Amino acid sequence: MKILIIGGNGQLGKTLNSIMPSRMGMDLVEVLSITRKDLDLCDIQSCKKIVKQIQPDYLINVAAYTNVDLAERNSEMAFSVNAFAPKAFAEILRINGGKLIHFSTDYVFDGKSNMPYKPFDLKNPINIYGQTKAEGEDYILDILQKSNQCFIIRTSWVISQYGNNFLLKVLDLLNQKENINIVSDQMSSPTSTKSLSNFCLELIKTIHLGKECSSILHWTDSGLASWYDLAQAISEYGKELGILINPAKINPIKTIDYPVIASRPLYSVLDITSTINSINLKQIYWRESVKEILHKIAKLQ
Ligand SMILES: NC(=O)c1ccc[n+]([C@@H]2O[C@H](COP(=O)([O-])OP(=O)(O)OC[C@H]3O[C@@H](n4cnc5c(N)ncnc54)[C@H](OP(=O)(O)O)[C@@H]3O)[C@@H](O)[C@H]2O)c1
């Protein structure tokens, strides 16, 4: 079985790379991981060419234009990476065979609900990033859904010890400042790249066994949090583990008092009930994930 990971240098890509080969538990699995150095996703012809050359059984696309604010200004590039590149992957897989596992986001929803979003609820993104991801999903479903070749995994608030995510940014601020303001009225489920990587492996095993899986799956760590709750947990565990000596005081503020370029959904919790029925994996509570990531960071210091 040949697995091709696209976006190997991102936080989820790095985690997948670290657990994939050792955890597949299947014989004859070849895992290839490529980064921007090997493929610029804005080059659509090259996107097709590389898939044609490698002929993967599973293409896991974790590459994305993920800067939500910059996407408002660089919408052309965001659409290329988040919508047109996945479309190209879908088109070539439709011809050549192979399945696409594609990651997407809670930001395809408008956040106006007061109930967790189900996989086939109506999408209504309120920023460009969400629009680009929603369009990418639509292309993939149009091209690959009928032939059961696509699996879109939507998740939320991704954190890890890698890259440039909220946890690492807050850790820096808690170290450097006396006071920080964090939004307390946006709610979702923080989710670690480890949980997502484990989910991705379980999904491949499930598909490989010939079991039926939906073309859109929701997966997050369990529990709800605001950015403020997440920052508080980072501060608490950071102190406990000796990463933070005298962390900044965290002040809860409202979205309206924290002007940023892109609007964010206020409530983007994903309902994972239907996924739990088809994939054999236990959810982890988000605070456990935060603790585990901070443990890893503490070990590196
Ligand atoms: N981060 C979140 O909070 C969040 C929330 C919900 C869903 N998601 C989804 O989860 C998935 C994984 O996200 P992540 O947090 O791991 O993202 P990430 O850390 O930002 O990684 C994205 C990767 O995409 C690569 N990339 C971007 N533009 C490219 C281009 N033109 N050509 C080639 N590669 C390019 C980046 O390359 P470089 O390393 O070279 O820049 C980076 O390695 C994405 O589909 C994202 O939409 C993320």
Short mmCIF file of C-alpha atoms in Angstrom, two decimals, residues 112-271:
data_model
loop_
_atom_site.label_atom_id
_atom_site.label_comp_id
_atom_site.label_asym_id
_atom_site.label_seq_id
_atom_site.Cartn_x
_atom_site.Cartn_y
_atom_site.Cartn_z
CA LYS A 112 -24.57 31.06 14.36
CA SER A 113 -25.90 27.70 15.54
CA ASN A 114 -26.26 26.77 19.19
CA MET A 115 -25.95 23.05 18.43
CA PRO A 116 -22.82 21.18 17.28
CA TYR A 117 -22.62 21.07 13.47
CA LYS A 118 -23.30 17.75 11.74
CA PRO A 119 -21.24 16.72 8.68
CA PHE A 120 -23.97 17.47 6.13
CA ASP A 121 -25.28 20.69 7.73
CA LEU A 122 -25.38 23.67 5.42
CA LYS A 123 -22.03 25.38 5.00
CA ASN A 124 -21.95 29.16 5.20
CA PRO A 125 -18.40 30.44 5.70
CA ILE A 126 -17.99 33.97 7.01
CA ASN A 127 -14.39 34.55 5.94
CA ILE A 128 -12.23 33.90 2.86
CA TYR A 129 -10.33 31.03 4.47
CA GLY A 130 -13.64 29.27 5.19
CA GLN A 131 -14.84 29.98 1.64
CA THR A 132 -11.68 28.50 0.11
CA LYS A 133 -11.94 25.36 2.27
CA ALA A 134 -15.67 24.98 1.54
CA GLU A 135 -15.03 25.30 -2.20
CA GLY A 136 -12.23 22.71 -1.98
CA GLU A 137 -14.65 20.32 -0.27
CA ASP A 138 -17.29 20.88 -2.97
CA TYR A 139 -14.87 20.11 -5.81
CA ILE A 140 -13.70 16.94 -4.08
CA LEU A 141 -17.25 15.73 -3.42
CA ASP A 142 -18.35 16.53 -7.00
CA ILE A 143 -15.48 14.55 -8.48
CA LEU A 144 -14.94 11.66 -6.05
CA GLN A 145 -18.00 11.10 -3.86
CA LYS A 146 -19.91 8.84 -6.25
CA SER A 147 -16.94 6.52 -6.65
CA ASN A 148 -16.35 6.42 -2.85
CA GLN A 149 -12.85 7.79 -3.32
CA CYS A 150 -12.95 10.75 -0.90
CA PHE A 151 -12.95 11.26 2.85
CA ILE A 152 -13.05 14.83 4.14
CA ILE A 153 -12.04 15.16 7.80
CA ARG A 154 -13.26 18.40 9.36
CA THR A 155 -11.62 19.48 12.59
CA SER A 156 -11.13 22.55 14.76
CA TRP A 157 -8.51 24.63 16.61
CA VAL A 158 -5.50 22.43 15.82
CA ILE A 159 -2.65 22.48 18.36
CA SER A 160 0.72 20.77 18.66
CA GLN A 161 4.34 21.30 19.63
CA TYR A 162 5.13 22.26 16.02
CA GLY A 163 4.77 25.35 13.86
CA ASN A 164 2.87 28.50 14.60
CA ASN A 165 -0.33 27.51 16.41
CA PHE A 166 -2.33 29.20 19.19
CA LEU A 167 -0.77 27.09 21.96
CA LEU A 168 2.80 28.07 21.03
CA LYS A 169 1.87 31.73 20.48
CA VAL A 170 0.15 31.95 23.87
CA LEU A 171 3.04 30.17 25.59
CA ASP A 172 5.39 32.87 24.22
CA LEU A 173 3.06 35.69 25.29
CA LEU A 174 2.58 34.21 28.76
CA ASN A 175 6.37 34.18 29.12
CA GLN A 176 6.96 37.68 27.83
CA LYS A 177 4.04 39.82 29.01
CA GLU A 178 2.45 40.80 32.29
CA ASN A 179 -1.10 40.91 30.92
CA ILE A 180 -2.67 39.38 27.83
CA ASN A 181 -6.18 39.71 26.42
CA ILE A 182 -7.80 36.57 25.04
CA VAL A 183 -11.20 36.19 23.39
CA SER A 184 -13.69 34.36 25.59
CA ASP A 185 -16.85 34.29 23.43
CA GLN A 186 -15.70 32.02 20.56
CA MET A 187 -16.27 28.35 21.33
CA SER A 188 -15.00 25.17 19.72
CA SER A 189 -12.95 22.06 20.52
CA PRO A 190 -9.15 22.34 20.64
CA THR A 191 -7.71 19.27 18.93
CA SER A 192 -4.17 17.92 18.90
CA THR A 193 -2.38 16.82 15.76
CA LYS A 194 -1.70 13.53 17.56
CA SER A 195 -5.44 12.87 17.91
CA LEU A 196 -5.95 13.74 14.24
CA SER A 197 -3.06 11.55 13.10
CA ASN A 198 -4.41 8.60 15.11
CA PHE A 199 -7.81 9.23 13.58
CA CYS A 200 -6.34 9.30 10.09
CA LEU A 201 -4.60 5.94 10.65
CA GLU A 202 -7.78 4.37 12.01
CA LEU A 203 -9.71 5.73 9.02
CA ILE A 204 -7.27 4.15 6.55
CA LYS A 205 -7.46 0.82 8.39
CA THR A 206 -11.27 0.99 8.36
CA ILE A 207 -11.45 1.82 4.65
CA HIS A 208 -8.87 -0.84 3.89
CA LEU A 209 -11.00 -3.47 5.62
CA GLY A 210 -13.78 -2.57 3.18
CA LYS A 211 -16.02 -1.03 5.84
CA GLU A 212 -18.29 1.78 4.79
CA CYS A 213 -17.30 5.33 5.76
CA SER A 214 -19.00 8.63 5.10
CA SER A 215 -17.40 11.08 2.66
CA ILE A 216 -17.48 13.80 5.35
CA LEU A 217 -16.28 12.98 8.85
CA HIS A 218 -15.98 15.24 11.88
CA TRP A 219 -13.20 14.59 14.38
CA THR A 220 -12.04 16.69 17.34
CA ASP A 221 -10.84 16.20 20.88
CA SER A 222 -13.75 16.08 23.33
CA GLY A 223 -15.13 18.98 25.35
CA LEU A 224 -15.72 22.63 24.52
CA ALA A 225 -13.52 25.60 25.19
CA SER A 226 -13.14 29.27 24.41
CA TRP A 227 -9.74 30.66 23.39
CA TYR A 228 -9.63 32.07 26.95
CA ASP A 229 -10.22 28.58 28.47
CA LEU A 230 -7.49 27.19 26.26
CA ALA A 231 -5.06 29.95 27.27
CA GLN A 232 -5.87 29.34 30.96
CA ALA A 233 -5.14 25.61 30.56
CA ILE A 234 -1.83 26.40 28.83
CA SER A 235 -0.89 28.72 31.68
CA GLU A 236 -1.92 26.24 34.38
CA TYR A 237 -0.10 23.21 32.92
CA GLY A 238 2.84 25.37 31.76
CA LYS A 239 3.38 26.41 35.39
CA GLU A 240 2.91 22.87 36.68
CA LEU A 241 5.54 21.56 34.25
CA GLY A 242 8.03 24.37 34.93
CA ILE A 243 7.83 25.84 31.40
CA LEU A 244 6.31 29.06 32.81
CA ILE A 245 7.68 30.68 35.95
CA ASN A 246 5.56 33.81 36.32
CA PRO A 247 2.96 33.69 33.53
CA ALA A 248 1.07 36.79 32.40
CA LYS A 249 -2.40 37.45 33.78
CA ILE A 250 -5.02 36.48 31.21
CA ASN A 251 -7.95 38.85 30.72
CA PRO A 252 -11.08 37.54 28.97
CA ILE A 253 -12.34 39.89 26.25
CA LYS A 254 -15.15 39.84 23.72
CA THR A 255 -14.63 39.27 19.99
CA ILE A 256 -16.00 42.75 19.33
CA ASP A 257 -13.20 44.25 21.44
CA TYR A 258 -10.46 42.35 19.57
CA PRO A 259 -10.39 43.67 16.01
CA VAL A 260 -8.82 41.33 13.45
CA ILE A 261 -9.02 41.29 9.66
CA ALA A 262 -11.19 38.16 9.27
CA SER A 263 -14.45 37.40 11.07
CA ARG A 264 -14.50 34.16 13.07
CA PRO A 265 -17.50 31.95 13.83
CA LEU A 266 -18.61 32.32 17.45
CA TYR A 267 -19.66 28.68 17.89
CA SER A 268 -18.04 26.12 15.60
CA VAL A 269 -18.34 22.92 17.61
CA LEU A 270 -18.43 19.82 15.40
CA ASP A 271 -20.79 16.93 16.11
#
